[in-house]
């Protein structure tokens, strides 16, 4: 079993910043891509940003220019720097590790989620 550990959520005022971290807790052979998704009640989970092992990034239009995703391959960790936060960014943020090759074979894994709340 591969565990995804997230941290960094919380409550912040509009215009403020937060930094989320996500780490694959166990030793794995490789990870193709990692990313952050978010979900609000009654809506589908949506991609916020992801990053491949080679460093290619992809962002939702709603966060471009405000959020930055980065990756430390040596630590199997990604970060999401969120600036200029808006109330509509309020959601549970989930980390996903894609095409993880481990002793269990290959699979995708999700974190437990971390709450981000932006007050107006």
Coordinates of C-alpha atoms in Angstrom, one line a residue:
X1 CA 0.0 0.0 0.0
X2 CA 1.3 3.5 -0.9
X3 CA 0.3 6.3 1.4
X4 CA -0.1 9.9 0.3
X5 CA 0.5 12.5 3.1
X6 CA -0.9 16.0 2.6
X7 CA -0.4 19.1 4.8
X8 CA -0.8 22.9 4.7
X9 CA -4.5 23.5 4.5
X10 CA -6.2 26.0 6.7
X11 CA -8.2 29.2 6.9
X12 CA -7.0 32.4 5.2
X13 CA -8.4 35.7 4.3
X14 CA -9.1 36.6 0.7
X15 CA -5.8 37.8 -1.0
X16 CA -3.7 35.7 1.3
X17 CA -1.5 32.7 0.6
X18 CA -1.2 29.1 1.6
X19 CA 1.3 26.4 0.6
X20 CA 0.2 22.8 0.4
X21 CA 2.6 19.8 0.5
X22 CA 2.1 16.3 -0.6
X23 CA 4.5 13.4 -0.1
X24 CA 4.5 9.8 -1.1
X25 CA 5.3 8.2 2.3
X26 CA 7.0 5.0 1.1
X27 CA 9.8 4.1 -1.1
X28 CA 8.6 3.6 -4.7
X29 CA 10.4 2.9 -7.9
X30 CA 8.9 5.8 -9.9
X31 CA 6.0 8.2 -10.1
X32 CA 4.8 9.5 -13.5
X33 CA 2.9 12.5 -12.3
X34 CA 1.5 14.2 -9.2
X35 CA -1.2 16.7 -8.9
X36 CA -3.7 18.6 -6.8
X37 CA -7.5 18.4 -7.3
X38 CA -10.2 20.1 -5.3
X39 CA -13.8 19.4 -4.6
X40 CA -16.7 21.3 -3.1
X41 CA -20.0 19.6 -1.9
X42 CA -22.3 18.8 -4.7
X43 CA -19.7 19.2 -7.4
X44 CA -17.2 16.9 -9.2
X45 CA -13.6 16.8 -8.2
X46 CA -11.6 19.0 -10.5
X47 CA -8.0 19.3 -11.5
X48 CA -6.2 22.3 -10.0
X49 CA -2.6 21.6 -11.2
X50 CA -0.4 18.7 -12.0
X51 CA 3.3 18.1 -12.8
X52 CA 5.0 15.3 -14.5
X53 CA 8.3 13.8 -13.4
X54 CA 10.0 15.8 -16.1
X55 CA 8.5 19.0 -14.8
X56 CA 5.8 19.7 -17.3
X57 CA 2.9 21.5 -15.6
X58 CA -0.8 21.9 -16.3
X59 CA -3.1 24.4 -14.5
X60 CA -6.8 25.0 -14.4
X61 CA -7.7 28.3 -16.0
X62 CA -9.1 29.6 -12.8
X63 CA -5.8 29.4 -11.0
X64 CA -3.3 30.3 -13.7
X65 CA -1.1 33.2 -12.6
X66 CA -2.0 32.7 -8.9
X67 CA -1.0 29.1 -8.1
X68 CA 2.4 27.4 -8.7
X69 CA 3.0 23.7 -8.5
X70 CA 6.5 22.4 -8.0
X71 CA 8.1 19.0 -7.4
X72 CA 11.1 17.5 -5.6
X73 CA 11.6 14.1 -7.2
X74 CA 14.3 13.1 -4.7
X75 CA 11.7 13.5 -1.9
X76 CA 8.7 12.3 -3.9
X77 CA 7.0 15.5 -2.8
X78 CA 5.0 18.2 -4.6
X79 CA 4.1 21.7 -3.4
X80 CA 1.2 24.0 -4.4
X81 CA 1.9 27.6 -3.6
X82 CA -1.4 29.4 -3.7
X83 CA -1.4 33.2 -3.8
X84 CA -4.1 35.8 -4.1
X85 CA -6.6 33.4 -2.8
X86 CA -10.3 33.9 -3.4
X87 CA -13.4 32.7 -1.6
X88 CA -14.2 30.5 -4.6
X89 CA -10.9 28.6 -4.0
X90 CA -12.5 27.2 -0.8
X91 CA -12.6 23.4 -1.2
X92 CA -11.1 20.2 0.0
X93 CA -7.8 19.7 -1.8
X94 CA -6.7 16.2 -2.7
X95 CA -3.3 15.1 -3.9
X96 CA -3.0 12.4 -6.5
X97 CA 0.1 10.3 -7.5
X98 CA -0.3 8.8 -10.9
X99 CA 1.2 5.7 -12.3
X100 CA 3.2 4.9 -9.2
X101 CA 5.4 1.9 -9.6
X102 CA 6.0 0.2 -6.3
X103 CA 6.3 -3.3 -4.8
X104 CA 2.5 -3.5 -5.3
X105 CA 2.8 -3.0 -9.0
X106 CA 1.5 0.1 -10.8
X107 CA -1.4 2.2 -9.6
X108 CA -2.9 5.7 -8.8
X109 CA -3.2 6.9 -5.2
X110 CA -5.1 9.6 -3.5
X111 CA -4.5 11.5 -0.3
X112 CA -7.1 12.0 2.4
X113 CA -7.7 15.6 1.5
X114 CA -7.0 18.9 3.2
X115 CA -9.5 21.7 3.8
X116 CA -8.7 25.2 2.4
X117 CA -11.1 27.9 3.4
X118 CA -10.8 31.4 2.1
X119 CA -12.9 34.1 3.9
X120 CA -14.1 37.2 2.3

